[in-house]
Short mmCIF file of C-alpha atoms and ligand atoms in Angstrom, two decimals:
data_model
loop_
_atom_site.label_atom_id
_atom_site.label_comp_id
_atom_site.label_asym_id
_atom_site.label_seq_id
_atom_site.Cartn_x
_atom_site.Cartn_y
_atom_site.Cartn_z
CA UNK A 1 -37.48 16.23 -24.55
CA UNK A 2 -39.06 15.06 -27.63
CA UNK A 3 -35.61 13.88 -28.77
CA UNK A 4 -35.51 12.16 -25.84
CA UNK A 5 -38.85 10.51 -25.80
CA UNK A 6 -38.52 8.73 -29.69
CA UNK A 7 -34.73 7.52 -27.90
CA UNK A 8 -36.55 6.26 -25.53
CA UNK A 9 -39.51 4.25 -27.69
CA UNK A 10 -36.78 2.97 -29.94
CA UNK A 11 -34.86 1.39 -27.67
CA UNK A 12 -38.08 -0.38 -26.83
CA UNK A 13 -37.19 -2.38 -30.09
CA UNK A 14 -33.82 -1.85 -30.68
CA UNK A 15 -31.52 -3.15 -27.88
CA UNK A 16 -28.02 -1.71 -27.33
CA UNK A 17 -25.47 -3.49 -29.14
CA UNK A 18 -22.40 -4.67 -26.56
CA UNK A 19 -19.68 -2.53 -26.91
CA UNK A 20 -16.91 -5.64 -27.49
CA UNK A 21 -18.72 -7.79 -29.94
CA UNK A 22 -21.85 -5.47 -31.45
CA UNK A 23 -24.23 -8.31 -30.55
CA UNK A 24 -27.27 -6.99 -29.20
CA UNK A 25 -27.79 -7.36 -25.87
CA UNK A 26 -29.80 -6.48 -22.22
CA UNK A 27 -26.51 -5.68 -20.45
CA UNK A 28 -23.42 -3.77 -20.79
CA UNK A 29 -21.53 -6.88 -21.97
CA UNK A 30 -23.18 -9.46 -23.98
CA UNK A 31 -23.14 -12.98 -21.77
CA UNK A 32 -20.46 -14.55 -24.69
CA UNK A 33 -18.18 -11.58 -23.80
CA UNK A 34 -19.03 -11.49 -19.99
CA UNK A 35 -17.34 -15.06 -20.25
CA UNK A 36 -14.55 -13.95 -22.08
CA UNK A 37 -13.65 -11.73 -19.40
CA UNK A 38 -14.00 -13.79 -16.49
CA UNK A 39 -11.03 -16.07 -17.96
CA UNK A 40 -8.80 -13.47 -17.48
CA UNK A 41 -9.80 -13.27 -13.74
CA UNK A 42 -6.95 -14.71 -11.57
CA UNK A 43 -8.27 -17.50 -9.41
CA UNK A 44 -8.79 -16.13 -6.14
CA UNK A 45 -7.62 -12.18 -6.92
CA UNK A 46 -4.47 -11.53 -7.26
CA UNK A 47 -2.92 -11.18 -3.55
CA UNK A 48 0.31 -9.20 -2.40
CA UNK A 49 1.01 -8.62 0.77
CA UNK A 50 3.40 -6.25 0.86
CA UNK A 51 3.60 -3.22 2.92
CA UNK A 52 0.00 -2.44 1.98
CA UNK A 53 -2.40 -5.08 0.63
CA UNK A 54 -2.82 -5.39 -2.94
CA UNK A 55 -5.97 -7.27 -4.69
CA UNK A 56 -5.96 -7.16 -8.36
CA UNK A 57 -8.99 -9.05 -10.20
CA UNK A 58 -7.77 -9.76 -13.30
CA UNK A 59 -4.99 -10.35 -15.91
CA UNK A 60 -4.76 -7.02 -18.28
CA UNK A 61 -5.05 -8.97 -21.64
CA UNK A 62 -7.62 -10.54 -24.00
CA UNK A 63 -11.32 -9.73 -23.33
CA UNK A 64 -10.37 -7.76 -19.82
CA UNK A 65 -8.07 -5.60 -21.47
CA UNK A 66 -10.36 -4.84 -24.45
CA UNK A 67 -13.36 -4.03 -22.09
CA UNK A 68 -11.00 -1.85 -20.07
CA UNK A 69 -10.14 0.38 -23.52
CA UNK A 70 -13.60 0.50 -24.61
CA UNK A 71 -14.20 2.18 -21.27
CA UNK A 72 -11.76 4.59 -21.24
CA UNK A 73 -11.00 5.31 -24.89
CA UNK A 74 -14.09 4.27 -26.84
CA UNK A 75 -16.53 6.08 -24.29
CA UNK A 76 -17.97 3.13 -22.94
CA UNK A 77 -17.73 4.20 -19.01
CA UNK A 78 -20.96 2.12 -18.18
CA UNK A 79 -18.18 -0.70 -18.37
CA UNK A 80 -17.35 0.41 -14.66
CA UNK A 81 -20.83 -1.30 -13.75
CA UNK A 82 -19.63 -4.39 -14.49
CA UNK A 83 -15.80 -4.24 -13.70
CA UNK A 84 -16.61 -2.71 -9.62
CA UNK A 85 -19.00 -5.50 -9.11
CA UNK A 86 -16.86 -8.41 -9.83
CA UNK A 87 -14.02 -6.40 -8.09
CA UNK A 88 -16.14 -6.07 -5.30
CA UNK A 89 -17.44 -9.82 -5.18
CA UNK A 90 -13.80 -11.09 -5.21
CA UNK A 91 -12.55 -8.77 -2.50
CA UNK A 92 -16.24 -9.49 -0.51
CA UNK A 93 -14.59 -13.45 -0.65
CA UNK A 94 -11.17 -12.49 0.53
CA UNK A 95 -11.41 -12.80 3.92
CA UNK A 96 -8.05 -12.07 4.93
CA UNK A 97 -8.35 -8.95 3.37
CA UNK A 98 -11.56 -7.83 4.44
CA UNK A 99 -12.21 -9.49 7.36
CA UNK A 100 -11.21 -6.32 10.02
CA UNK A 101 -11.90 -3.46 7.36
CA UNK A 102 -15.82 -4.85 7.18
CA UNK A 103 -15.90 -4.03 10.59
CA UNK A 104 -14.02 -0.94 10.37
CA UNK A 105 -16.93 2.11 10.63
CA UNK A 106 -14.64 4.94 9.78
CA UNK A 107 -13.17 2.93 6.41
CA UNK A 108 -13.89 5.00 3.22
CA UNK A 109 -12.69 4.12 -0.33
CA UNK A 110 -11.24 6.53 -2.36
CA UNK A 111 -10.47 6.27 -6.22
CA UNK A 112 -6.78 7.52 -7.57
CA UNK A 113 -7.75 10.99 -9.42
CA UNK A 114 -7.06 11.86 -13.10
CA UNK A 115 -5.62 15.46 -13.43
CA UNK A 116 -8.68 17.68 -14.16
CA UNK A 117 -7.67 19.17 -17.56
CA UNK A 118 -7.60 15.27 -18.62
CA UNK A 119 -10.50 14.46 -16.79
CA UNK A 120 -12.78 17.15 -18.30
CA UNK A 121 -11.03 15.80 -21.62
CA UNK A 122 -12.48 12.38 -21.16
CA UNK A 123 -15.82 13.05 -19.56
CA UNK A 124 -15.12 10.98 -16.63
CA UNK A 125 -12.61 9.49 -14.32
CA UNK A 126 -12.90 5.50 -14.27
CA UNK A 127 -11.17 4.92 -11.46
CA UNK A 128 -13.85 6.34 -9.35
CA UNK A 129 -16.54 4.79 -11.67
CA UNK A 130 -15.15 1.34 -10.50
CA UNK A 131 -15.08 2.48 -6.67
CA UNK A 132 -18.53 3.22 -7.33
CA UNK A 133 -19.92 0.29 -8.56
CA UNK A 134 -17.44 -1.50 -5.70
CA UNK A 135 -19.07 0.83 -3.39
CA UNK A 136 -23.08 -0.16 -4.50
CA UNK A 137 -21.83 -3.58 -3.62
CA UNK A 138 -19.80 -3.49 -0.22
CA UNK A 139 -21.85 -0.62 1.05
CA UNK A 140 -18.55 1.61 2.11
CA UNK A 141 -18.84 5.09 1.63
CA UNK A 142 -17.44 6.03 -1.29
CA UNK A 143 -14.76 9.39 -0.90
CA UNK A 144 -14.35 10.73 -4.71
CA UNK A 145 -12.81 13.90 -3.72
CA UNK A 146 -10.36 12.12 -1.27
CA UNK A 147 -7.31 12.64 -3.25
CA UNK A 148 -6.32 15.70 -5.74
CA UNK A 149 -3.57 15.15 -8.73
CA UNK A 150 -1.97 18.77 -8.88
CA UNK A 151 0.06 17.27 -11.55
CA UNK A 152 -0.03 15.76 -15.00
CA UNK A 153 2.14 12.84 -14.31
CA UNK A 154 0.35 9.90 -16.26
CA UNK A 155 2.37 9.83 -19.44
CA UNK A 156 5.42 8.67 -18.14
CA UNK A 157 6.11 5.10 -20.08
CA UNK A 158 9.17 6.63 -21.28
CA UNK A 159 10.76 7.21 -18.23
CA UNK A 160 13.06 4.78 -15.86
CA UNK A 161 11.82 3.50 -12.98
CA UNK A 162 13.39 6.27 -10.46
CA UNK A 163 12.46 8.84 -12.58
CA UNK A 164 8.95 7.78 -12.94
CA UNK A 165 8.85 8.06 -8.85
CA UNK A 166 10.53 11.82 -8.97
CA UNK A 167 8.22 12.82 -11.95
CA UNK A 168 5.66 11.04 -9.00
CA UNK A 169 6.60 13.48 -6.08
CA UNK A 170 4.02 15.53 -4.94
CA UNK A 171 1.90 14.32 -8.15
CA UNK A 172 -1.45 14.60 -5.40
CA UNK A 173 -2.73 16.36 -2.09
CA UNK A 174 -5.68 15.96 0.00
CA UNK A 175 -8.63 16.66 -1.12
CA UNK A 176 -11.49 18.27 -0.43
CA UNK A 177 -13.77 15.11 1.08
CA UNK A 178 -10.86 15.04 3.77
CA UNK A 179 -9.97 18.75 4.30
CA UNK A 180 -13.07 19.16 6.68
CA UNK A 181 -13.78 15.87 8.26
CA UNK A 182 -11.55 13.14 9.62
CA UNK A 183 -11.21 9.48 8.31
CA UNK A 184 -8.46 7.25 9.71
CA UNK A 185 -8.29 4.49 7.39
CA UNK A 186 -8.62 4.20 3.43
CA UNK A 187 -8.92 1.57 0.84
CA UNK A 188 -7.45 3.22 -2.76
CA UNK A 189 -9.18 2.01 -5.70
CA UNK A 190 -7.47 1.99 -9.48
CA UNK A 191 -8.45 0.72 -12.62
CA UNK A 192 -4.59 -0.69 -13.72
CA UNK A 193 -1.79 -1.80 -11.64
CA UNK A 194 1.40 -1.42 -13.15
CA UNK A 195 4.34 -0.36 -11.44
CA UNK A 196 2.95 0.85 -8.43
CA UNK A 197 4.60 3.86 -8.90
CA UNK A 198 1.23 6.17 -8.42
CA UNK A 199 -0.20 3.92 -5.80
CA UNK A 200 3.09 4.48 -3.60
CA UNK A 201 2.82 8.48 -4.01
CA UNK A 202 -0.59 8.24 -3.01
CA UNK A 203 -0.03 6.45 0.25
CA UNK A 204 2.43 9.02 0.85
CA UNK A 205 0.30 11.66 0.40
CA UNK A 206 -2.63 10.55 3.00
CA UNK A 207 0.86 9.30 5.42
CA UNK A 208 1.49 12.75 5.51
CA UNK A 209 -1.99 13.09 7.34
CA UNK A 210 -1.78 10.76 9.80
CA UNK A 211 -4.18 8.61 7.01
CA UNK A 212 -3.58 4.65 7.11
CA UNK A 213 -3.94 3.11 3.93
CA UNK A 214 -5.64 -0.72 4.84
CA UNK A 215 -5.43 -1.81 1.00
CA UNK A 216 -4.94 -1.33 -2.55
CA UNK A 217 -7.88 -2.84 -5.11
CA UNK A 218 -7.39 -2.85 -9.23
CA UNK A 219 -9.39 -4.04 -11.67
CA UNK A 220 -6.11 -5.64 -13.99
CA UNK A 221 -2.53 -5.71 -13.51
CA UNK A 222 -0.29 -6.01 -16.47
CA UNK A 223 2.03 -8.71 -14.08
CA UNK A 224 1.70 -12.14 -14.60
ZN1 ZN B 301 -20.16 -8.98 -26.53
#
């Protein structure tokens, strides 16, 4: 506690330094890098409607992608804060997208899961610290235990395309948010789009329960 309470009277004169550029500053992100970042947002979001809508806020390079690695390598998952907001405020200004799912009382959002030995490994999932912070913002309810990952599937850069999607299979269940009460419609929430690959296993998964899947939100998307 004591610890705790000199912490606490330093940082009365020392402000955090930003985690990008080690300037001090009152926020996660400094305003210089804040700006960096937003130039990597795509105009509107990034819009695909394919079978299931897709929103993607940025482009996974420069500023974005170093905030994005600070979060989940550097331990910097206050980053989240940040990222779900502006996530949020672009899909809150979509109204195609979110026009009927506003409306929608029984729409939860629910972040893709890390597998738990990796999770525990990291301290935290950032996914579902994005859905959060998207969550403070929209005011959905916010479903962290929605999905399970049963299986350790995420280092698979080596793999072709179709074996990616078999290594995929069964990668997640239901989980335990769902296993009692009933939702029918669910907007998944990841922190990088790449091949879709995980995305597509997860719609699966909640198909399998009779569980529509109204949309697909990321914070950066390694596509142009
Ligand atoms: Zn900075």
């Amino acid at each position: 506690m004591l610890r705790n309470f000199f912490k606490a009277v330093l940082n009365l004169f020392l402000k955090p330094n930003c985690p990008l550029c080690d300037r001090p500053t009152d926020t996660q992100l400094c305003p210089y890098c804040q700006k960096q970042i937003l130039r990597c947002q795509f105009p509107r979001g990034k819009q695909c409607s394919g079978e299931v809508p897709l929103l993607v806020w940025g482009q996974y390079k420069g500023a974005l992608k170093q905030a994005i690695v600070a979060m989940k390598y550097n331990n910097h998952p206050e980053l989240a804060q940040p990222l779900g907001y502006w996530l949020a405020e672009t899909w809150l200004n979509t109204s195609q997208f979110n026009s009927s799912n506003l409306n929608n009382k029984r729409l939860v959002v629910v972040p893709i899961p890390m597998f738990p030995e990796k999770q525990k490994k990291r301290g935290f999932n950032q996914a579902e610290l994005l859905a959060r912070s998207f969550c403070q913002v929209t005011g959905l309810p916010l479903k962290s235990q929605g999905l399970e990952r049963i299986r350790d599937t995420e280092a698979q850069f080596s793999l072709s395309a179709q074996q990616r999607q078999e290594n995929l299979k069964d990668a997640f269940r239901l989980g335990a948010d769902f296993r009692q009460s009933k939702v029918n419609s669910v907007l998944i929430v990841d922190d990088i789009y790449t091949t879709g690959a995980t995305v597509k296993t997860a719609i699966a998964t909640f198909r399998r329960h009779q569980i529509r899947v109204v949309g697909i939100l990321a914070i950066a998307t390694t596509k142009s």
